[in-house]
GROMACS .gro file of C-alpha atoms in nm:
model
  244
    1MET     CA    1   9.190   8.335  11.100
    2LEU     CA    2   9.393   8.109  10.862
    3ALA     CA    3   9.658   8.253  10.633
    4VAL     CA    4   9.938   8.110  10.407
    5ARG     CA    5  10.288   8.249  10.553
    6LEU     CA    6  10.610   8.233  10.380
    7HIS     CA    7  10.920   8.165  10.624
    8ASP     CA    8  11.304   8.098  10.543
    9ASP     CA    9  11.207   7.735  10.555
   10GLY     CA   10  10.906   7.774  10.321
   11LEU     CA   11  10.530   7.815  10.316
   12LYS     CA   12  10.310   7.724  10.597
   13VAL     CA   13   9.907   7.752  10.679
   14GLU     CA   14   9.914   7.928  11.001
   15GLU     CA   15   9.646   8.038  11.248
   16ILE     CA   16   9.733   8.409  11.325
   17GLU     CA   17   9.528   8.720  11.466
   18THR     CA   18   9.254   8.887  11.222
   19PRO     CA   19   9.393   9.229  11.125
   20SER     CA   20   9.231   9.563  11.190
   21ALA     CA   21   9.170   9.798  10.908
   22GLY     CA   22   9.334  10.144  10.988
   23SER     CA   23   9.261  10.510  10.818
   24GLY     CA   24   9.184  10.450  10.437
   25GLU     CA   25   9.164  10.073  10.463
   26VAL     CA   26   8.890   9.823  10.451
   27LEU     CA   27   8.841   9.463  10.600
   28VAL     CA   28   8.771   9.228  10.331
   29ARG     CA   29   8.668   8.865  10.379
   30VAL     CA   30   8.871   8.682  10.112
   31ARG     CA   31   8.700   8.449   9.919
   32ALA     CA   32   8.971   8.391   9.635
   33ALA     CA   33   9.312   8.474   9.578
   34ALA     CA   34   9.532   8.430   9.265
   35ILE     CA   35   9.889   8.347   9.292
   36THR     CA   36  10.188   8.462   9.048
   37ARG     CA   37  10.502   8.288   8.930
   38ASP     CA   38  10.801   8.402   9.129
   39GLU     CA   39  10.620   8.595   9.371
   40LEU     CA   40  10.749   8.397   9.667
   41GLY     CA   41  11.098   8.568   9.588
   42TRP     CA   42  10.935   8.924   9.614
   43PRO     CA   43  10.913   8.983   9.992
   44VAL     CA   44  11.229   8.832  10.148
   45ASP     CA   45  11.345   9.138  10.332
   46ARG     CA   46  11.018   9.106  10.556
   47LEU     CA   47  10.974   8.744  10.653
   48PRO     CA   48  10.718   8.598  10.768
   49ALA     CA   49  10.507   8.748  10.481
   50THR     CA   50  10.169   8.648  10.367
   51PRO     CA   51  10.194   8.594   9.956
   52SER     CA   52   9.914   8.675   9.675
   53TYR     CA   53   9.809   9.028   9.569
   54GLU     CA   54   9.489   8.955   9.354
   55LEU     CA   55   9.153   8.908   9.549
   56SER     CA   56   8.819   8.874   9.551
   57GLY     CA   57   8.589   8.893   9.837
   58VAL     CA   58   8.330   9.094  10.056
   59VAL     CA   59   8.371   9.399  10.245
   60VAL     CA   60   8.326   9.329  10.605
   61GLY     CA   61   8.032   9.565  10.733
   62SER     CA   62   7.883   9.638  10.414
   63GLY     CA   63   7.889   9.297  10.228
   64GLU     CA   64   8.001   9.499   9.916
   65GLU     CA   65   8.155   9.261   9.674
   66VAL     CA   66   8.501   9.391   9.532
   67TYR     CA   67   8.823   9.290   9.358
   68ALA     CA   68   9.174   9.417   9.336
   69LEU     CA   69   9.526   9.407   9.289
   70THR     CA   70   9.687   9.499   9.599
   71PRO     CA   71  10.026   9.682   9.654
   72PHE     CA   72  10.332   9.473   9.655
   73ASP     CA   73  10.501   9.642   9.942
   74ARG     CA   74  10.247   9.538  10.192
   75GLU     CA   75  10.118   9.213  10.308
   76GLY     CA   76   9.928   8.966  10.081
   77VAL     CA   77   9.607   8.835  10.074
   78ALA     CA   78   9.606   8.458  10.089
   79ALA     CA   79   9.424   8.458  10.401
   80GLU     CA   80   9.080   8.450  10.552
   81TYR     CA   81   9.065   8.810  10.603
   82ALA     CA   82   9.292   9.103  10.457
   83VAL     CA   83   9.349   9.473  10.489
   84VAL     CA   84   9.339   9.658  10.198
   85PRO     CA   85   9.374  10.021  10.110
   86ALA     CA   86   9.007  10.152   9.995
   87ASP     CA   87   9.103  10.317   9.674
   88VAL     CA   88   9.246  10.030   9.526
   89LEU     CA   89   8.922   9.817   9.513
   90ALA     CA   90   8.636   9.804   9.253
   91PRO     CA   91   8.297   9.621   9.263
   92LYS     CA   92   8.341   9.274   9.121
   93PRO     CA   93   8.231   9.196   8.770
   94ALA     CA   94   7.875   9.053   8.844
   95ARG     CA   95   7.899   8.794   8.553
   96LEU     CA   96   8.235   8.626   8.732
   97SER     CA   97   8.247   8.405   9.049
   98HIS     CA   98   8.485   8.511   9.308
   99VAL     CA   99   8.750   8.237   9.195
  100GLU     CA  100   8.717   8.397   8.837
  101ALA     CA  101   8.732   8.749   8.954
  102ALA     CA  102   9.048   8.692   9.159
  103ALA     CA  103   9.216   8.553   8.817
  104LEU     CA  104   9.160   8.930   8.662
  105PRO     CA  105   9.329   9.199   8.835
  106MET     CA  106   9.706   9.125   8.785
  107GLY     CA  107   9.661   8.999   8.407
  108GLY     CA  108   9.391   9.252   8.356
  109LEU     CA  109   9.577   9.563   8.467
  110THR     CA  110   9.915   9.429   8.315
  111ALA     CA  111   9.752   9.401   7.991
  112TRP     CA  112   9.568   9.743   8.006
  113GLN     CA  113   9.859   9.946   8.092
  114ALA     CA  114  10.096   9.760   7.847
  115LEU     CA  115   9.847   9.808   7.557
  116PHE     CA  116   9.707  10.144   7.627
  117ALA     CA  117   9.908  10.339   7.875
  118HIS     CA  118  10.268  10.230   7.736
  119GLY     CA  119  10.188  10.112   7.422
  120ARG     CA  120   9.955  10.374   7.277
  121LEU     CA  121   9.762  10.121   7.114
  122ALA     CA  122   9.517  10.221   6.830
  123ARG     CA  123   9.226  10.110   6.637
  124GLY     CA  124   9.348   9.922   6.304
  125GLU     CA  125   9.705   9.871   6.440
  126ARG     CA  126   9.871   9.526   6.447
  127VAL     CA  127   9.981   9.395   6.768
  128LEU     CA  128  10.199   9.097   6.847
  129ILE     CA  129  10.155   8.934   7.202
  130THR     CA  130  10.437   8.694   7.317
  131GLY     CA  131  10.306   8.441   7.555
  132ALA     CA  132   9.954   8.486   7.434
  133SER     CA  133   9.789   8.188   7.634
  134GLY     CA  134   9.948   8.265   7.946
  135GLY     CA  135   9.793   8.486   8.248
  136VAL     CA  136   9.866   8.819   8.106
  137GLY     CA  137   9.862   8.718   7.746
  138HIS     CA  138   9.551   8.573   7.705
  139VAL     CA  139   9.375   8.889   7.838
  140ALA     CA  140   9.571   9.100   7.615
  141VAL     CA  141   9.462   8.910   7.322
  142GLN     CA  142   9.090   9.008   7.427
  143LEU     CA  143   9.148   9.369   7.532
  144ALA     CA  144   9.368   9.434   7.172
  145ARG     CA  145   9.072   9.280   6.953
  146ASN     CA  146   8.822   9.470   7.140
  147ALA     CA  147   8.998   9.790   7.077
  148GLY     CA  148   8.984   9.735   6.704
  149ALA     CA  149   9.335   9.607   6.665
  150THR     CA  150   9.451   9.321   6.460
  151VAL     CA  151   9.640   9.028   6.669
  152VAL     CA  152   9.908   8.876   6.459
  153GLU     CA  153  10.158   8.586   6.539
  154ASN     CA  154  10.427   8.748   6.341
  155GLY     CA  155  10.569   9.095   6.216
  156PRO     CA  156  10.537   9.322   6.109
  157ALA     CA  157  10.371   9.470   6.417
  158ASP     CA  158  10.291   9.824   6.530
  159LEU     CA  159  10.321   9.732   6.872
  160VAL     CA  160  10.499   9.420   7.046
  161PHE     CA  161  10.389   9.328   7.380
  162ASP     CA  162  10.655   9.089   7.532
  163THR     CA  163  10.524   8.877   7.834
  164ARG     CA  164  10.783   8.600   7.863
  165GLY     CA  165  11.156   8.742   7.774
  166GLY     CA  166  11.411   8.602   7.559
  167GLU     CA  167  11.434   8.721   7.209
  168VAL     CA  168  11.193   8.980   7.180
  169PRO     CA  169  11.008   9.027   6.827
  170THR     CA  170  11.086   9.372   6.646
  171GLY     CA  171  10.804   9.630   6.615
  172GLU     CA  172  10.752   9.985   6.582
  173ARG     CA  173  10.691   9.992   6.974
  174VAL     CA  174  10.794   9.740   7.186
  175VAL     CA  175  10.657   9.713   7.555
  176THR     CA  176  10.783   9.427   7.781
  177ILE     CA  177  10.709   9.312   8.162
  178ALA     CA  178  10.963   9.015   8.136
  179GLU     CA  179  11.338   9.204   8.164
  180GLU     CA  180  11.439   9.525   8.081
  181THR     CA  181  11.578   9.547   7.716
  182PRO     CA  182  11.737   9.794   7.491
  183GLY     CA  183  11.455   9.995   7.293
  184ALA     CA  184  11.163   9.873   7.469
  185ILE     CA  185  10.937  10.014   7.736
  186TYR     CA  186  10.984   9.802   8.082
  187PHE     CA  187  10.749   9.834   8.367
  188ILE     CA  188  10.579   9.692   8.650
  189VAL     CA  189  10.198   9.667   8.702
  190GLU     CA  190  10.043   9.904   8.964
  191PRO     CA  191   9.723   9.891   9.108
  192ASP     CA  192   9.452  10.115   8.937
  193HIS     CA  193   9.073  10.143   9.032
  194GLU     CA  194   8.975  10.318   8.722
  195GLN     CA  195   9.112  10.058   8.507
  196LEU     CA  196   8.962   9.805   8.726
  197LEU     CA  197   8.613   9.975   8.641
  198GLU     CA  198   8.693   9.953   8.255
  199LEU     CA  199   8.750   9.585   8.312
  200ARG     CA  200   8.458   9.541   8.500
  201THR     CA  201   8.259   9.701   8.214
  202LEU     CA  202   8.387   9.469   7.950
  203VAL     CA  203   8.357   9.159   8.146
  204ASP     CA  204   7.979   9.227   8.213
  205ALA     CA  205   7.911   9.327   7.861
  206GLY     CA  206   8.057   8.979   7.765
  207GLU     CA  207   8.370   9.134   7.578
  208LEU     CA  208   8.644   8.998   7.823
  209ARG     CA  209   8.683   8.680   8.037
  210PRO     CA  210   8.982   8.548   8.250
  211GLU     CA  211   9.074   8.197   8.233
  212VAL     CA  212   9.142   8.002   8.543
  213ASP     CA  213   9.377   7.705   8.503
  214SER     CA  214   9.334   7.539   8.864
  215VAL     CA  215   9.187   7.601   9.170
  216PHE     CA  216   9.312   7.487   9.517
  217PRO     CA  217   9.171   7.527   9.889
  218LEU     CA  218   9.433   7.775  10.116
  219THR     CA  219   9.538   7.476  10.280
  220GLU     CA  220   9.692   7.335   9.947
  221ALA     CA  221   9.885   7.657   9.891
  222GLN     CA  222  10.261   7.482   9.867
  223ALA     CA  223  10.052   7.230   9.583
  224ALA     CA  224   9.936   7.567   9.424
  225PHE     CA  225  10.274   7.717   9.402
  226GLU     CA  226  10.402   7.384   9.240
  227ARG     CA  227  10.137   7.400   8.989
  228LEU     CA  228  10.278   7.747   8.885
  229ALA     CA  229  10.639   7.581   8.790
  230THR     CA  230  10.457   7.340   8.566
  231ARG     CA  231  10.424   7.382   8.175
  232GLY     CA  232  10.125   7.372   7.997
  233LYS     CA  233   9.893   7.602   8.206
  234ARG     CA  234   9.636   7.836   8.079
  235GLY     CA  235   9.523   8.118   8.274
  236LYS     CA  236   9.562   8.169   8.630
  237VAL     CA  237   9.607   7.938   8.951
  238VAL     CA  238   9.375   8.061   9.234
  239LEU     CA  239   9.334   7.994   9.595
  240GLU     CA  240   8.946   7.950   9.706
  241ILE     CA  241   8.922   8.042  10.073
  242GLY     CA  242   8.558   7.952  10.157
  243THR     CA  243   8.200   8.028  10.045
  244ASP     CA  244   7.988   8.088  10.349
   0.00000   0.00000   0.00000
């Protein structure tokens, strides 16, 4: 199969052996994989490594369409096939293409966990989201409004969700994914099957939609990562991996 592989000297698209699923795992035919800024710096202790931790695809054998955020401590999914823990997969939202579905897990789960698990956002509260047009921010805005909160551009705010770092606005509660900051809750997103089901329900009800900035074939992974480094993006950069 074809896979994107990160080496000491950069990214390469290579022919490698198709993996086999072990206990508690499934083999997924990847249709789309989204990529994240800075992720090429994550697996430097285990090169060569496959990037991308967001996929939408089809379970080999059953034909079930699924999507997921996969664990960061294992091989990524920018490949024609990927072995994925079965417990992180969820049925793909029916209203989304594979490209759109791959754009949702990282931003969707990050926003959900920031607003509700860590931020305890309640109906009627005011929430300020920095980087509101970014891959996480644009989803957080939709989730907050759907939950009955008011999204504001400046204070006062009951909850501040910081996605970009730097000077953080003040709020009664502050949650950040950018950097550890005194007085703020800092967290790293985790895969979560149940939360993916919640996101799927909202998508299929027409209450939530991820934005895709741009789409590249697997063979142009280098150009896709270069797009991540540019300004003016809105939504996710996605690798499309076949449609047959």
